[in-house]
Short mmCIF file of C-alpha atoms in Angstrom, two decimals:
data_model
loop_
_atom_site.label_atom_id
_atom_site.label_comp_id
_atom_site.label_asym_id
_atom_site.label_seq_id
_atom_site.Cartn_x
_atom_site.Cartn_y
_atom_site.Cartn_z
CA UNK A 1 -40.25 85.13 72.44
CA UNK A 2 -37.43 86.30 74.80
CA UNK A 3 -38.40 88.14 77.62
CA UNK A 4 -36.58 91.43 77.57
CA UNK A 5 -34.64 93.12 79.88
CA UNK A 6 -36.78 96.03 80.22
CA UNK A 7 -39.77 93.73 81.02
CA UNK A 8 -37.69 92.40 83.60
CA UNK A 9 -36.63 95.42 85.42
CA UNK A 10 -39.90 96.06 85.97
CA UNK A 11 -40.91 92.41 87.01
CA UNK A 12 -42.17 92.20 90.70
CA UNK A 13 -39.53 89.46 91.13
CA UNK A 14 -36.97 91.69 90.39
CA UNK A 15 -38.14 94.49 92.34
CA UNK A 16 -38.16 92.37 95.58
CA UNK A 17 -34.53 91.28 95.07
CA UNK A 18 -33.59 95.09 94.72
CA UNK A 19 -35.76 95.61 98.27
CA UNK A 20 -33.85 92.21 99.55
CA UNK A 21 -30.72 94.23 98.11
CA UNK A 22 -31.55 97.06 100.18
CA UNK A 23 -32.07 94.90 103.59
CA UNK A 24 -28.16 93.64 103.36
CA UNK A 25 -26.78 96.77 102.42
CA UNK A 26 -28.72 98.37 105.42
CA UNK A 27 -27.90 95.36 107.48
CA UNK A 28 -24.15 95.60 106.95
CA UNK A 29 -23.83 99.48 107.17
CA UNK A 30 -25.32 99.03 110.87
CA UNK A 31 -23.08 96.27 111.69
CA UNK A 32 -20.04 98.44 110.15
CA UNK A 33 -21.77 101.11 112.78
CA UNK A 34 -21.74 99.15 115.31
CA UNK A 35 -18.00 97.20 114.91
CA UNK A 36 -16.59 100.87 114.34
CA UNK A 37 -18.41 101.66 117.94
CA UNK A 38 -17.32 98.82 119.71
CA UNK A 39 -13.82 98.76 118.58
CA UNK A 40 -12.38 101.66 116.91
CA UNK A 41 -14.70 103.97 118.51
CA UNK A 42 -13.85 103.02 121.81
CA UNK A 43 -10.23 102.71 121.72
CA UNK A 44 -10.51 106.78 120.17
CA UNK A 45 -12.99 107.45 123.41
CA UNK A 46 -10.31 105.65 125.50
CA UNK A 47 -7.63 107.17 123.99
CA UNK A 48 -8.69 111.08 123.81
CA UNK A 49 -9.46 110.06 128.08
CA UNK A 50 -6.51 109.15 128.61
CA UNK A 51 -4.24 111.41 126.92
CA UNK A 52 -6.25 114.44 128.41
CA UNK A 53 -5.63 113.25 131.65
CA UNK A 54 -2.17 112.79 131.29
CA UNK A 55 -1.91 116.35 129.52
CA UNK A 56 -3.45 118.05 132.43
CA UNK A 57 -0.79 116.23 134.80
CA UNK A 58 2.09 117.33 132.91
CA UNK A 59 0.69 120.84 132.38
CA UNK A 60 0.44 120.80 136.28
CA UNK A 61 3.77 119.51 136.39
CA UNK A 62 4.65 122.56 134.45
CA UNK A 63 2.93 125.26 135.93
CA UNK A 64 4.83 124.02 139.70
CA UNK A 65 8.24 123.13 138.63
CA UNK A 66 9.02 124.72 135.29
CA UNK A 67 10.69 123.90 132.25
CA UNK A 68 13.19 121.43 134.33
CA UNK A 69 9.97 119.39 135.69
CA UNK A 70 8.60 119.41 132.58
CA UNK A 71 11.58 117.80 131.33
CA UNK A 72 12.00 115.05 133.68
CA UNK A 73 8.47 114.14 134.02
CA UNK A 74 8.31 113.84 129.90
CA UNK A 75 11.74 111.49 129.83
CA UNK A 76 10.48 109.35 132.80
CA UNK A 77 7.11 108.56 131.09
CA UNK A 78 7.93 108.43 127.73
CA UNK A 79 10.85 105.63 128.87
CA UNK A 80 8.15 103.50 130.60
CA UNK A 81 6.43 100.65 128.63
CA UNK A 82 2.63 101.18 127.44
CA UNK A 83 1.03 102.89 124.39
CA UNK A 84 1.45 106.18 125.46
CA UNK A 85 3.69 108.81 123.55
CA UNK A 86 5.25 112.07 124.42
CA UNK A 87 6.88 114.77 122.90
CA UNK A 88 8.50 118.09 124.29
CA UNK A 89 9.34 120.47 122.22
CA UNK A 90 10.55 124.41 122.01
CA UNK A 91 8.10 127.28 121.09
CA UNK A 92 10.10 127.34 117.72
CA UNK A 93 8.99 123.57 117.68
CA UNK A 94 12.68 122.46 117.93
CA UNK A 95 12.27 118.55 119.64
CA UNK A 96 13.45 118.47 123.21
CA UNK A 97 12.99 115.11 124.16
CA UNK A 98 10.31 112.46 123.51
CA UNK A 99 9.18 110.04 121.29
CA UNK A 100 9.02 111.61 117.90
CA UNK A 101 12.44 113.82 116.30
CA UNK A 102 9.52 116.19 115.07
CA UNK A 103 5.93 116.88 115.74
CA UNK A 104 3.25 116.11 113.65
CA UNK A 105 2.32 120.01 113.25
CA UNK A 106 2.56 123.23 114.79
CA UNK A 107 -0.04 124.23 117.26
CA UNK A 108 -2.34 127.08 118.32
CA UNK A 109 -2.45 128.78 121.12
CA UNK A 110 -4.80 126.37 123.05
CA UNK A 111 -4.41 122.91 123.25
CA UNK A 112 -6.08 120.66 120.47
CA UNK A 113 -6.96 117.21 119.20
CA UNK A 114 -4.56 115.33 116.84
CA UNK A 115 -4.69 112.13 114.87
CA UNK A 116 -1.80 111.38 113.02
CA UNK A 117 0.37 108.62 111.42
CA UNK A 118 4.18 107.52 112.85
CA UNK A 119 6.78 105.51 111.74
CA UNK A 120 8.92 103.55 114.56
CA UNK A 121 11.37 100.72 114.97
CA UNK A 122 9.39 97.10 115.70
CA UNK A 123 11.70 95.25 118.29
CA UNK A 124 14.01 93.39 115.25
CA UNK A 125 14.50 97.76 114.25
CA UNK A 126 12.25 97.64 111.46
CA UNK A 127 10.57 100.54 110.81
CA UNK A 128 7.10 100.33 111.58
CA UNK A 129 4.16 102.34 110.45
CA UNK A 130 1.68 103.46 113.50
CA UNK A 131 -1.46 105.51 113.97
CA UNK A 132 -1.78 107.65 117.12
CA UNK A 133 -4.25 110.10 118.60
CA UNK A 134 -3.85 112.79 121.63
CA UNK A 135 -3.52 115.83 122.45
CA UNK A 136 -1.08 119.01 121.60
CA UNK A 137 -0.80 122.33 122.79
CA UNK A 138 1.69 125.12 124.32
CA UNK A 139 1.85 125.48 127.66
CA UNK A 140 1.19 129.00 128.97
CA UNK A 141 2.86 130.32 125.64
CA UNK A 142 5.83 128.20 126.20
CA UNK A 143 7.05 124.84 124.98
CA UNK A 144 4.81 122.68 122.98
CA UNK A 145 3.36 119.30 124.94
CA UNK A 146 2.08 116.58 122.65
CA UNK A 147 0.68 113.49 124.46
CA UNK A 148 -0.80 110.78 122.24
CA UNK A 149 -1.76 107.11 122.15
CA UNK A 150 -0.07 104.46 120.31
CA UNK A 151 -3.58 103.40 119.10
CA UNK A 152 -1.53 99.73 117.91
CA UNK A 153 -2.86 96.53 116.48
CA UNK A 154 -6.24 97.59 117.61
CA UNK A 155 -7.06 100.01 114.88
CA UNK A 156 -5.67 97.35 111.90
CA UNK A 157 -8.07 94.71 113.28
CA UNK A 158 -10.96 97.36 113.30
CA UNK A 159 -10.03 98.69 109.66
CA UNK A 160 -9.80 94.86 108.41
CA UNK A 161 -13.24 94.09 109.65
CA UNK A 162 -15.06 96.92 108.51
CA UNK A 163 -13.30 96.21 104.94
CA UNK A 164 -13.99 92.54 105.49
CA UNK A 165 -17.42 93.96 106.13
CA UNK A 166 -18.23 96.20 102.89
CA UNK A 167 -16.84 93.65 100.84
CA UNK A 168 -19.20 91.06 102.19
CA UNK A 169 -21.59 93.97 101.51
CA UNK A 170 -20.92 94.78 98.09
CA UNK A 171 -20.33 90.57 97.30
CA UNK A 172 -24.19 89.99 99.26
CA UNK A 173 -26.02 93.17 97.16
CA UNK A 174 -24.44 91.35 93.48
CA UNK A 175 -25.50 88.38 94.60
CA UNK A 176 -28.72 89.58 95.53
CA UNK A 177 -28.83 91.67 92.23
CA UNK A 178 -27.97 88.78 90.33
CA UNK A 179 -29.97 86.32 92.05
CA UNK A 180 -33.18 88.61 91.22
CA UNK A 181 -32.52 89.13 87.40
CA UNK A 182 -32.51 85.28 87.26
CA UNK A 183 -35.47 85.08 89.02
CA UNK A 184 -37.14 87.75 86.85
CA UNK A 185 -36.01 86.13 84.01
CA UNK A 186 -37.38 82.58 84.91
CA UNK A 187 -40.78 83.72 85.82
CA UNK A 188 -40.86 86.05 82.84
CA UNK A 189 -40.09 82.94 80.56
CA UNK A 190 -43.62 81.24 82.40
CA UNK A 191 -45.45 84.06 82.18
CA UNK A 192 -44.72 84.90 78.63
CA UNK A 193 -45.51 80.59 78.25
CA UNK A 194 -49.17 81.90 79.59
CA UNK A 195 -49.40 84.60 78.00
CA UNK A 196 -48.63 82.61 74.46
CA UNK A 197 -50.96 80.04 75.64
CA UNK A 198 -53.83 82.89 75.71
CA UNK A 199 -53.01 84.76 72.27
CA UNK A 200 -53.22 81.03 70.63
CA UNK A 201 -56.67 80.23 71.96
CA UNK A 202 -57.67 83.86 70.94
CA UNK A 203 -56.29 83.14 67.61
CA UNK A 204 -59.04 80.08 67.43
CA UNK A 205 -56.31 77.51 68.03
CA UNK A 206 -58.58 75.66 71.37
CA UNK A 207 -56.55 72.82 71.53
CA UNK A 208 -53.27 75.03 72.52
CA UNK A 209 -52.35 74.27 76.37
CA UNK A 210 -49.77 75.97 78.96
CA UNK A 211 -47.13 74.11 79.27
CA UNK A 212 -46.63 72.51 83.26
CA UNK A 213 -42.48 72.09 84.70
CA UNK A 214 -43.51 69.95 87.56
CA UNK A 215 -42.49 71.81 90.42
CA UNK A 216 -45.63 72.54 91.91
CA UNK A 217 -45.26 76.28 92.25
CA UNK A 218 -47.95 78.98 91.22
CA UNK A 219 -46.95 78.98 88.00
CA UNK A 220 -47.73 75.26 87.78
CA UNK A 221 -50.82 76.15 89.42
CA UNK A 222 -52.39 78.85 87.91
CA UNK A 223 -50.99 76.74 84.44
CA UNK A 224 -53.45 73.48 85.69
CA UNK A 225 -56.00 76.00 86.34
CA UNK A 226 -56.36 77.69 82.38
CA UNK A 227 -55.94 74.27 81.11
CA UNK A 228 -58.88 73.21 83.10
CA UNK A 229 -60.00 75.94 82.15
CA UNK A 230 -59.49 75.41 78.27
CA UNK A 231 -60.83 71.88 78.48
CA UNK A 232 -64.30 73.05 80.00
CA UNK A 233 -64.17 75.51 76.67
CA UNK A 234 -63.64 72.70 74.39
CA UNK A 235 -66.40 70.68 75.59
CA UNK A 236 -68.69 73.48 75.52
CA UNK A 237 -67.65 74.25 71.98
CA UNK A 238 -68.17 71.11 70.64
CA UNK A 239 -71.35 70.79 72.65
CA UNK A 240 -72.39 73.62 71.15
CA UNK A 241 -71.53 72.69 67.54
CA UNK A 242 -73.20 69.29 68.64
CA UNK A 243 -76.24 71.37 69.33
CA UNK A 244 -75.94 73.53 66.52
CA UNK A 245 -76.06 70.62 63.89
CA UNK A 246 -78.97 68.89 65.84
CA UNK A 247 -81.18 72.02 65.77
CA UNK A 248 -80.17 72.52 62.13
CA UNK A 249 -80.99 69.00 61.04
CA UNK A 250 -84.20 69.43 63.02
CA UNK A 251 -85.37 72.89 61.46
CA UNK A 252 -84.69 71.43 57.60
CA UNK A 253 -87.66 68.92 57.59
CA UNK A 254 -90.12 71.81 58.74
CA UNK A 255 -88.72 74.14 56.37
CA UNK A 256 -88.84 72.19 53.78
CA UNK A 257 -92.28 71.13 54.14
CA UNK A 258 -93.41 74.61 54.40
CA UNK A 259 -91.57 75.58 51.29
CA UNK A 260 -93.22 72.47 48.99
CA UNK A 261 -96.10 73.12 50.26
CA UNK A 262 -96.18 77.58 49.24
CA UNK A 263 -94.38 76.52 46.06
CA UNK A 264 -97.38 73.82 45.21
CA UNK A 265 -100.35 76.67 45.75
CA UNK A 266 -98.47 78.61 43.69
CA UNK A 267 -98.32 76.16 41.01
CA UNK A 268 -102.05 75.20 41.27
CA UNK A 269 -104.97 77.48 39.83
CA UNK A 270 -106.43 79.94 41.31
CA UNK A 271 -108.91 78.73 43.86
CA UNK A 272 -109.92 80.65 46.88
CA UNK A 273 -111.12 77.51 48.70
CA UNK A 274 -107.34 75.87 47.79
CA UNK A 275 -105.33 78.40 48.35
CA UNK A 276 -107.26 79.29 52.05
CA UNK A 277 -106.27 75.73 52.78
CA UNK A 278 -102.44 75.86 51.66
CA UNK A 279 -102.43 78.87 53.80
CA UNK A 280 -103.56 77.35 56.58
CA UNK A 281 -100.87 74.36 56.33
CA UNK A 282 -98.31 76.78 55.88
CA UNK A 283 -99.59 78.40 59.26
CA UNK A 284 -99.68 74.95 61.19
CA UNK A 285 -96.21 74.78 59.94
CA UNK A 286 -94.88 78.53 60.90
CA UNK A 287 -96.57 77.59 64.22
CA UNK A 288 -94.40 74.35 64.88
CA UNK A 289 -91.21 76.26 63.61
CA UNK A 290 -92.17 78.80 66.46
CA UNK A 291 -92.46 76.20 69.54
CA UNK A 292 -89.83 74.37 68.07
CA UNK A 293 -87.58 77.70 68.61
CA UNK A 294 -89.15 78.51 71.93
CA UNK A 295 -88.19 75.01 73.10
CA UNK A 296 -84.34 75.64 72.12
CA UNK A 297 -84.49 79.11 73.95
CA UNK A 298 -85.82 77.28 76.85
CA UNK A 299 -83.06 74.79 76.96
CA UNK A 300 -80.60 76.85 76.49
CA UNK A 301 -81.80 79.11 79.83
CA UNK A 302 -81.78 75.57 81.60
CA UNK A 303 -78.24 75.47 80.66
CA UNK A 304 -77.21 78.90 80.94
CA UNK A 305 -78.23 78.96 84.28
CA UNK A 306 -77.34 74.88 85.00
#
């Protein structure tokens, strides 16, 4: 018989590869954790740093010299190499110079954190899609400052390991899924073996034996041990029957006698003296049927407890 799949589900074997499941998927969410931390996370950190501090400088520049400052200070930065962006815009949110011809969205009134996609020309003037992060705001009600990081290769590397990472994940908990309903099956097969093994011997069949593979694992094992087992049964079985036909043979000579000997005072004449005798025979002979049994109770103590 099969083993089914219920019976397998609920196989220890399979359970364990469902906990060993478990393990990798925990495993590879903390690595994810920590590769997002040490890479993406960081270069955000980094980023939102910088791009504060060179919001506050420009908002100084702003509050000393004005619009014009503002201005000049914007084009000079945004014209030097490095993965910093800038934008200056109108309240309206009409581009004055920068990086960008638009902004990625309207502000507030105070300053705030933005994260958004770009598209610019690589150096052969194909476009080229980007992800930046910074900060945007208006200064004193005015024009609108945006000052972001070009957060670059950096962020594709991160986003292809942690992808490279949940597919290992999701590859590793099949496998492991996989790996356990094979398992489950295979010791389900040798335990069902067994468990045929048993339901034949408790049919009366005593010469049925578990089958051994060879490999020398607990199944082979604990299969050595019942047939051991089994053979010890035999031998005490036919010991038994051994016993059983001795003890017969030797009880039907004294119960015979016993019975010729009532059936012949029956068949004789009265006679008091006679029939006190045949009594008495057939007393001698109850009494030698009675040791004879206490001597087979006795032995079979000496065994029982042998």
């Amino acid at each position: 018989m099969r083993p089914r799949l219920d019976a397998l589900l609920r196989s220890t074997t399979f359970r364990l590869a469902i906990v060993q499941a478990g393990v990798v998927l925990a495993f590879v969410v903390g690595l994810l954790l920590y590769v997002y931390l040490e890479t993406a996370g960081q270069l955000i950190r980094d980023s939102d740093v910088l791009a504060d501090q060179e919001y506050a400088s420009l908002e100084r520049a702003y509050a000393e010299g004005g619009i014009r400052r503002l201005n000049q200070e914007v084009v000079e930065r945004a014209a030097r190499p490095g993965p910093l962006l800038y934008v200056l815009a109108e309240s309206s949110g009409a581009i004055i110079t920068g990086d960008f011809q638009q902004l990625p969205a309207l502000p507030g009134e105070a300053a705030e954190r933005v994260d958004f996609n770009f598209d610019r020309a690589d150096d052969n003037g194909s476009p080229k899609r980007g992800r930046a992060r910074g900060r945007e705001g208006r200064l004193l009600g005015g024009p609108i400052l945006l000052v972001a990081r070009d957060l670059g290769d950096t962020a594709v590397i991160a986003g292809r390991i942690t992808r490279a990472l949940w597919t290992v994940a999701i590859i590793g908990i099949g496998l492991s899924v996989v790996s356990g309903l094979l398992a489950a099956w295979q010791a389900s097969r040798r335990a069902e073996a067994l468990a045929n093994t048993a339901r034949d011997v408790m049919a009366g069949d005593l010469t049925r034996r578990a089958p051994v593979s060879g490999l020398g694992d607990e199944f082979d094992v604990l299969a050595e041990s019942l047939n051991a087992m089994l053979d010890r049964i035999e031998q005490l079985m036919h010991a038994t029957r051994t016993a059983g036909d001795s003890i017969a043979h030797d009880l039907r000579s004294p119960l015979t006698r016993f019975r010729q000997k009532l059936e012949v005072a029956l068949e004789a004449p009265p006679n008091s003296d006679a029939d006190r005798e045949a009594l008495r025979k057939a007393v001698d002979e109850a009494d030698r049927l009675h040791e004879m049994f206490n001597a087979i109770m006795r032995l079979a103590r000496v065994e029982a407890t042998g």
